[in-house]
C-alpha cells in the first residue's frame, strides 16, 4: 500500500515538473528520507519480525 502511494506521488511529480520544483525548494531532506523509508520498508519489517521470534 505504501509503495502504491509513493508511486502515485512520484507520478504526480513527474507529470507536473513545477510541483517537483516546489517540493525540492521547500525541503528535499524529508522527501529523500521518505523515499529511503519506502525502499527500505521490506528490510525493516523483516528485521523487526526477526526480533519477535
PDB file of N, CA, C and O in Angstrom, chain B, residues numbered from 101:
ATOM      1  N   UNK B 101       0.820  -1.195   0.000  1.00  0.00           N
ATOM      2  CA  UNK B 101       0.000   0.000   0.000  1.00  0.00           C
ATOM      3  C   UNK B 101       0.865   1.261   0.000  1.00  0.00           C
ATOM      4  O   UNK B 101       0.597   2.216  -0.729  1.00  0.00           O
ATOM      5  N   UNK B 102       1.904   1.244   0.829  1.00  0.00           N
ATOM      6  CA  UNK B 102       2.785   2.408   0.910  1.00  0.00           C
ATOM      7  C   UNK B 102       3.497   2.617  -0.416  1.00  0.00           C
ATOM      8  O   UNK B 102       3.672   3.752  -0.859  1.00  0.00           O
ATOM      9  N   UNK B 103       3.905   1.530  -1.049  1.00  0.00           N
ATOM     10  CA  UNK B 103       4.596   1.658  -2.337  1.00  0.00           C
ATOM     11  C   UNK B 103       3.669   2.221  -3.408  1.00  0.00           C
ATOM     12  O   UNK B 103       4.111   2.976  -4.274  1.00  0.00           O
ATOM     13  N   UNK B 104       2.392   1.864  -3.356  1.00  0.00           N
ATOM     14  CA  UNK B 104       1.426   2.394  -4.321  1.00  0.00           C
ATOM     15  C   UNK B 104       1.273   3.895  -4.118  1.00  0.00           C
ATOM     16  O   UNK B 104       1.250   4.657  -5.085  1.00  0.00           O
ATOM     17  N   UNK B 105       1.168   4.320  -2.862  1.00  0.00           N
ATOM     18  CA  UNK B 105       1.049   5.753  -2.575  1.00  0.00           C
ATOM     19  C   UNK B 105       2.299   6.496  -3.033  1.00  0.00           C
ATOM     20  O   UNK B 105       2.202   7.580  -3.608  1.00  0.00           O
ATOM     21  N   UNK B 106       3.469   5.920  -2.782  1.00  0.00           N
ATOM     22  CA  UNK B 106       4.712   6.550  -3.209  1.00  0.00           C
ATOM     23  C   UNK B 106       4.764   6.643  -4.733  1.00  0.00           C
ATOM     24  O   UNK B 106       5.189   7.660  -5.280  1.00  0.00           O
ATOM     25  N   UNK B 107       4.334   5.588  -5.414  1.00  0.00           N
ATOM     26  CA  UNK B 107       4.303   5.610  -6.872  1.00  0.00           C
ATOM     27  C   UNK B 107       3.371   6.685  -7.406  1.00  0.00           C
ATOM     28  O   UNK B 107       3.679   7.352  -8.394  1.00  0.00           O
ATOM     29  N   UNK B 108       2.232   6.850  -6.748  1.00  0.00           N
ATOM     30  CA  UNK B 108       1.297   7.901  -7.170  1.00  0.00           C
ATOM     31  C   UNK B 108       1.894   9.279  -6.982  1.00  0.00           C
ATOM     32  O   UNK B 108       1.755  10.143  -7.848  1.00  0.00           O
ATOM     33  N   UNK B 109       2.553   9.490  -5.865  1.00  0.00           N
ATOM     34  CA  UNK B 109       3.197  10.787  -5.611  1.00  0.00           C
ATOM     35  C   UNK B 109       4.311  11.025  -6.618  1.00  0.00           C
ATOM     36  O   UNK B 109       4.449  12.127  -7.150  1.00  0.00           O
ATOM     37  N   UNK B 110       5.100  10.002  -6.878  1.00  0.00           N
ATOM     38  CA  UNK B 110       6.179  10.135  -7.852  1.00  0.00           C
ATOM     39  C   UNK B 110       5.615  10.425  -9.243  1.00  0.00           C
ATOM     40  O   UNK B 110       6.174  11.233  -9.984  1.00  0.00           O
ATOM     41  N   UNK B 111       4.524   9.775  -9.593  1.00  0.00           N
ATOM     42  CA  UNK B 111       3.884  10.042 -10.877  1.00  0.00           C
ATOM     43  C   UNK B 111       3.415  11.481 -10.991  1.00  0.00           C
ATOM     44  O   UNK B 111       3.568  12.101 -12.043  1.00  0.00           O
ATOM     45  N   UNK B 112       2.848  12.016  -9.926  1.00  0.00           N
ATOM     46  CA  UNK B 112       2.427  13.424  -9.930  1.00  0.00           C
ATOM     47  C   UNK B 112       3.617  14.358 -10.101  1.00  0.00           C
ATOM     48  O   UNK B 112       3.537  15.352 -10.823  1.00  0.00           O
ATOM     49  N   UNK B 113       4.713  14.037  -9.435  1.00  0.00           N
ATOM     50  CA  UNK B 113       5.899  14.886  -9.543  1.00  0.00           C
ATOM     51  C   UNK B 113       6.484  14.860 -10.949  1.00  0.00           C
ATOM     52  O   UNK B 113       7.009  15.866 -11.425  1.00  0.00           O
ATOM     53  N   UNK B 114       6.394  13.714 -11.612  1.00  0.00           N
ATOM     54  CA  UNK B 114       6.896  13.613 -12.983  1.00  0.00           C
ATOM     55  C   UNK B 114       5.938  14.325 -13.943  1.00  0.00           C
ATOM     56  O   UNK B 114       6.371  14.986 -14.886  1.00  0.00           O
ATOM     57  N   UNK B 115       4.631  14.181 -13.693  1.00  0.00           N
ATOM     58  CA  UNK B 115       3.635  14.785 -14.579  1.00  0.00           C
ATOM     59  C   UNK B 115       3.625  16.304 -14.474  1.00  0.00           C
ATOM     60  O   UNK B 115       3.352  16.999 -15.452  1.00  0.00           O
ATOM     61  N   UNK B 116       3.921  16.809 -13.298  1.00  0.00           N
ATOM     62  CA  UNK B 116       3.909  18.258 -13.081  1.00  0.00           C
ATOM     63  C   UNK B 116       5.285  18.710 -12.595  1.00  0.00           C
ATOM     64  O   UNK B 116       5.515  18.792 -11.389  1.00  0.00           O
ATOM     65  N   UNK B 117       6.205  19.006 -13.521  1.00  0.00           N
ATOM     66  CA  UNK B 117       7.566  19.395 -13.113  1.00  0.00           C
ATOM     67  C   UNK B 117       7.596  20.608 -12.184  1.00  0.00           C
ATOM     68  O   UNK B 117       8.498  20.720 -11.354  1.00  0.00           O
ATOM     69  N   UNK B 118       6.636  21.510 -12.308  1.00  0.00           N
ATOM     70  CA  UNK B 118       6.601  22.674 -11.408  1.00  0.00           C
ATOM     71  C   UNK B 118       6.364  22.222  -9.972  1.00  0.00           C
ATOM     72  O   UNK B 118       6.915  22.802  -9.036  1.00  0.00           O
ATOM     73  N   UNK B 119       5.546  21.188  -9.796  1.00  0.00           N
ATOM     74  CA  UNK B 119       5.300  20.651  -8.458  1.00  0.00           C
ATOM     75  C   UNK B 119       6.582  20.057  -7.884  1.00  0.00           C
ATOM     76  O   UNK B 119       6.858  20.204  -6.693  1.00  0.00           O
ATOM     77  N   UNK B 120       7.356  19.394  -8.717  1.00  0.00           N
ATOM     78  CA  UNK B 120       8.641  18.845  -8.288  1.00  0.00           C
ATOM     79  C   UNK B 120       9.564  19.963  -7.818  1.00  0.00           C
ATOM     80  O   UNK B 120      10.231  19.830  -6.792  1.00  0.00           O
ATOM     81  N   UNK B 121       9.605  21.066  -8.567  1.00  0.00           N
ATOM     82  CA  UNK B 121      10.449  22.195  -8.181  1.00  0.00           C
ATOM     83  C   UNK B 121      10.018  22.773  -6.837  1.00  0.00           C
ATOM     84  O   UNK B 121      10.858  23.150  -6.020  1.00  0.00           O
ATOM     85  N   UNK B 122       8.717  22.842  -6.615  1.00  0.00           N
ATOM     86  CA  UNK B 122       8.215  23.367  -5.338  1.00  0.00           C
ATOM     87  C   UNK B 122       8.600  22.443  -4.194  1.00  0.00           C
ATOM     88  O   UNK B 122       9.043  22.901  -3.141  1.00  0.00           O
ATOM     89  N   UNK B 123       8.433  21.150  -4.400  1.00  0.00           N
ATOM     90  CA  UNK B 123       8.764  20.183  -3.346  1.00  0.00           C
ATOM     91  C   UNK B 123      10.249  20.239  -3.021  1.00  0.00           C
ATOM     92  O   UNK B 123      10.631  20.224  -1.851  1.00  0.00           O
ATOM     93  N   UNK B 124      11.077  20.302  -4.040  1.00  0.00           N
ATOM     94  CA  UNK B 124      12.517  20.348  -3.800  1.00  0.00           C
ATOM     95  C   UNK B 124      12.945  21.675  -3.195  1.00  0.00           C
ATOM     96  O   UNK B 124      13.896  21.723  -2.415  1.00  0.00           O
ATOM     97  N   UNK B 125      12.258  22.743  -3.543  1.00  0.00           N
ATOM     98  CA  UNK B 125      12.603  24.055  -2.994  1.00  0.00           C
ATOM     99  C   UNK B 125      12.218  24.151  -1.518  1.00  0.00           C
ATOM    100  O   UNK B 125      12.932  24.765  -0.726  1.00  0.00           O
ATOM    101  N   UNK B 126      11.091  23.543  -1.154  1.00  0.00           N
ATOM    102  CA  UNK B 126      10.639  23.630   0.241  1.00  0.00           C
ATOM    103  C   UNK B 126      11.635  22.904   1.140  1.00  0.00           C
ATOM    104  O   UNK B 126      12.147  23.477   2.102  1.00  0.00           O
ATOM    105  N   UNK B 127      11.898  21.670   0.828  1.00  0.00           N
ATOM    106  CA  UNK B 127      12.869  20.906   1.610  1.00  0.00           C
ATOM    107  C   UNK B 127      13.035  19.543   0.977  1.00  0.00           C
ATOM    108  O   UNK B 127      12.086  18.764   0.902  1.00  0.00           O
ATOM    109  N   UNK B 128      14.223  19.259   0.529  1.00  0.00           N
ATOM    110  CA  UNK B 128      14.441  17.979  -0.129  1.00  0.00           C
ATOM    111  C   UNK B 128      14.815  16.876   0.853  1.00  0.00           C
ATOM    112  O   UNK B 128      14.706  15.699   0.509  1.00  0.00           O
ATOM    113  N   UNK B 129      15.248  17.211   2.050  1.00  0.00           N
ATOM    114  CA  UNK B 129      15.650  16.187   3.014  1.00  0.00           C
ATOM    115  C   UNK B 129      14.490  15.279   3.425  1.00  0.00           C
ATOM    116  O   UNK B 129      14.660  14.060   3.414  1.00  0.00           O
ATOM    117  N   UNK B 130      13.320  15.811   3.787  1.00  0.00           N
ATOM    118  CA  UNK B 130      12.218  14.910   4.125  1.00  0.00           C
ATOM    119  C   UNK B 130      11.776  14.048   2.943  1.00  0.00           C
ATOM    120  O   UNK B 130      11.376  12.899   3.131  1.00  0.00           O
ATOM    121  N   UNK B 131      11.843  14.587   1.743  1.00  0.00           N
ATOM    122  CA  UNK B 131      11.463  13.811   0.563  1.00  0.00           C
ATOM    123  C   UNK B 131      12.418  12.642   0.383  1.00  0.00           C
ATOM    124  O   UNK B 131      11.988  11.520   0.117  1.00  0.00           O
ATOM    125  N   UNK B 132      13.701  12.900   0.525  1.00  0.00           N
ATOM    126  CA  UNK B 132      14.694  11.824   0.399  1.00  0.00           C
ATOM    127  C   UNK B 132      14.540  10.797   1.519  1.00  0.00           C
ATOM    128  O   UNK B 132      14.679   9.596   1.288  1.00  0.00           O
ATOM    129  N   UNK B 133      14.257  11.267   2.720  1.00  0.00           N
ATOM    130  CA  UNK B 133      14.059  10.343   3.840  1.00  0.00           C
ATOM    131  C   UNK B 133      12.832   9.475   3.612  1.00  0.00           C
ATOM    132  O   UNK B 133      12.849   8.281   3.910  1.00  0.00           O
ATOM    133  N   UNK B 134      11.765  10.071   3.082  1.00  0.00           N
ATOM    134  CA  UNK B 134      10.549   9.310   2.794  1.00  0.00           C
ATOM    135  C   UNK B 134      10.824   8.255   1.721  1.00  0.00           C
ATOM    136  O   UNK B 134      10.393   7.109   1.846  1.00  0.00           O
ATOM    137  N   UNK B 135      11.540   8.645   0.671  1.00  0.00           N
ATOM    138  CA  UNK B 135      11.855   7.697  -0.401  1.00  0.00           C
ATOM    139  C   UNK B 135      12.716   6.555   0.124  1.00  0.00           C
ATOM    140  O   UNK B 135      12.493   5.398  -0.235  1.00  0.00           O
ATOM    141  N   UNK B 136      13.688   6.862   0.960  1.00  0.00           N
ATOM    142  CA  UNK B 136      14.539   5.815   1.530  1.00  0.00           C
ATOM    143  C   UNK B 136      13.718   4.884   2.418  1.00  0.00           C
ATOM    144  O   UNK B 136      13.925   3.671   2.412  1.00  0.00           O
ATOM    145  N   UNK B 137      12.789   5.452   3.177  1.00  0.00           N
ATOM    146  CA  UNK B 137      11.932   4.630   4.028  1.00  0.00           C
ATOM    147  C   UNK B 137      11.068   3.684   3.224  1.00  0.00           C
ATOM    148  O   UNK B 137      10.889   2.528   3.606  1.00  0.00           O
ATOM    149  N   UNK B 138      10.532   4.161   2.118  1.00  0.00           N
ATOM    150  CA  UNK B 138       9.692   3.317   1.272  1.00  0.00           C
ATOM    151  C   UNK B 138      10.515   2.189   0.664  1.00  0.00           C
ATOM    152  O   UNK B 138      10.066   1.044   0.607  1.00  0.00           O
ATOM    153  N   UNK B 139      11.713   2.516   0.213  1.00  0.00           N
ATOM    154  CA  UNK B 139      12.548   1.490  -0.414  1.00  0.00           C
ATOM    155  C   UNK B 139      13.064   0.469   0.598  1.00  0.00           C
ATOM    156  O   UNK B 139      13.241  -0.703   0.265  1.00  0.00           O
ATOM    157  N   UNK B 140      13.304   0.905   1.820  1.00  0.00           N
ATOM    158  CA  UNK B 140      13.857   0.007   2.830  1.00  0.00           C
ATOM    159  C   UNK B 140      12.795  -0.671   3.696  1.00  0.00           C
ATOM    160  O   UNK B 140      13.128  -1.496   4.547  1.00  0.00           O
ATOM    161  N   UNK B 141      11.520  -0.333   3.488  1.00  0.00           N
ATOM    162  CA  UNK B 141      10.448  -0.874   4.323  1.00  0.00           C
ATOM    163  C   UNK B 141      10.449  -2.401   4.411  1.00  0.00           C
ATOM    164  O   UNK B 141      10.335  -2.927   5.518  1.00  0.00           O
ATOM    165  N   UNK B 142      10.573  -3.146   3.296  1.00  0.00           N
ATOM    166  CA  UNK B 142      10.574  -4.620   3.422  1.00  0.00           C
ATOM    167  C   UNK B 142      11.707  -5.135   4.304  1.00  0.00           C
ATOM    168  O   UNK B 142      11.506  -6.065   5.086  1.00  0.00           O
ATOM    169  N   UNK B 143      12.873  -4.555   4.190  1.00  0.00           N
ATOM    170  CA  UNK B 143      14.012  -5.000   5.004  1.00  0.00           C
ATOM    171  C   UNK B 143      13.764  -4.677   6.482  1.00  0.00           C
ATOM    172  O   UNK B 143      14.080  -5.488   7.352  1.00  0.00           O
ATOM    173  N   UNK B 144      13.207  -3.513   6.763  1.00  0.00           N
ATOM    174  CA  UNK B 144      12.937  -3.122   8.145  1.00  0.00           C
ATOM    175  C   UNK B 144      11.920  -4.065   8.777  1.00  0.00           C
ATOM    176  O   UNK B 144      12.098  -4.500   9.914  1.00  0.00           O
ATOM    177  N   UNK B 145      10.853  -4.383   8.044  1.00  0.00           N
ATOM    178  CA  UNK B 145       9.826  -5.266   8.613  1.00  0.00           C
ATOM    179  C   UNK B 145      10.370  -6.670   8.845  1.00  0.00           C
ATOM    180  O   UNK B 145      10.027  -7.308   9.840  1.00  0.00           O
ATOM    181  N   UNK B 146      11.212  -7.156   7.939  1.00  0.00           N
ATOM    182  CA  UNK B 146      11.810  -8.483   8.151  1.00  0.00           C
ATOM    183  C   UNK B 146      12.693  -8.488   9.400  1.00  0.00           C
ATOM    184  O   UNK B 146      12.692  -9.453  10.164  1.00  0.00           O
ATOM    185  N   UNK B 147      13.437  -7.417   9.597  1.00  0.00           N
ATOM    186  CA  UNK B 147      14.306  -7.330  10.767  1.00  0.00           C
ATOM    187  C   UNK B 147      13.503  -7.307  12.050  1.00  0.00           C
ATOM    188  O   UNK B 147      13.840  -8.004  13.007  1.00  0.00           O
ATOM    189  N   UNK B 148      12.446  -6.515  12.080  1.00  0.00           N
ATOM    190  CA  UNK B 148      11.617  -6.428  13.285  1.00  0.00           C
ATOM    191  C   UNK B 148      10.916  -7.762  13.544  1.00  0.00           C
ATOM    192  O   UNK B 148      10.810  -8.186  14.695  1.00  0.00           O
ATOM    193  N   UNK B 149      10.436  -8.428  12.491  1.00  0.00           N
ATOM    194  CA  UNK B 149       9.826  -9.749  12.687  1.00  0.00           C
ATOM    195  C   UNK B 149      10.835 -10.737  13.242  1.00  0.00           C
ATOM    196  O   UNK B 149      10.482 -11.605  14.041  1.00  0.00           O
ATOM    197  N   UNK B 150      12.106 -10.609  12.819  1.00  0.00           N
ATOM    198  CA  UNK B 150      13.151 -11.482  13.337  1.00  0.00           C
ATOM    199  C   UNK B 150      13.379 -11.273  14.835  1.00  0.00           C
ATOM    200  O   UNK B 150      13.678 -12.225  15.555  1.00  0.00           O
ATOM    201  N   UNK B 151      13.241 -10.048  15.300  1.00  0.00           N
ATOM    202  CA  UNK B 151      13.402  -9.767  16.735  1.00  0.00           C
ATOM    203  C   UNK B 151      12.290 -10.407  17.541  1.00  0.00           C
ATOM    204  O   UNK B 151      12.504 -10.793  18.691  1.00  0.00           O
ATOM    205  N   UNK B 152      11.108 -10.525  16.960  1.00  0.00           N
ATOM    206  CA  UNK B 152       9.956 -11.042  17.683  1.00  0.00           C
ATOM    207  C   UNK B 152      10.044 -12.557  17.905  1.00  0.00           C
ATOM    208  O   UNK B 152       9.357 -13.096  18.772  1.00  0.00           O
ATOM    209  N   UNK B 153      10.865 -13.227  17.144  1.00  0.00           N
ATOM    210  CA  UNK B 153      10.960 -14.691  17.281  1.00  0.00           C
ATOM    211  C   UNK B 153      11.779 -15.083  18.472  1.00  0.00           C
ATOM    212  O   UNK B 153      11.959 -16.273  18.733  1.00  0.00           O
TER     213      UNK B 153
END
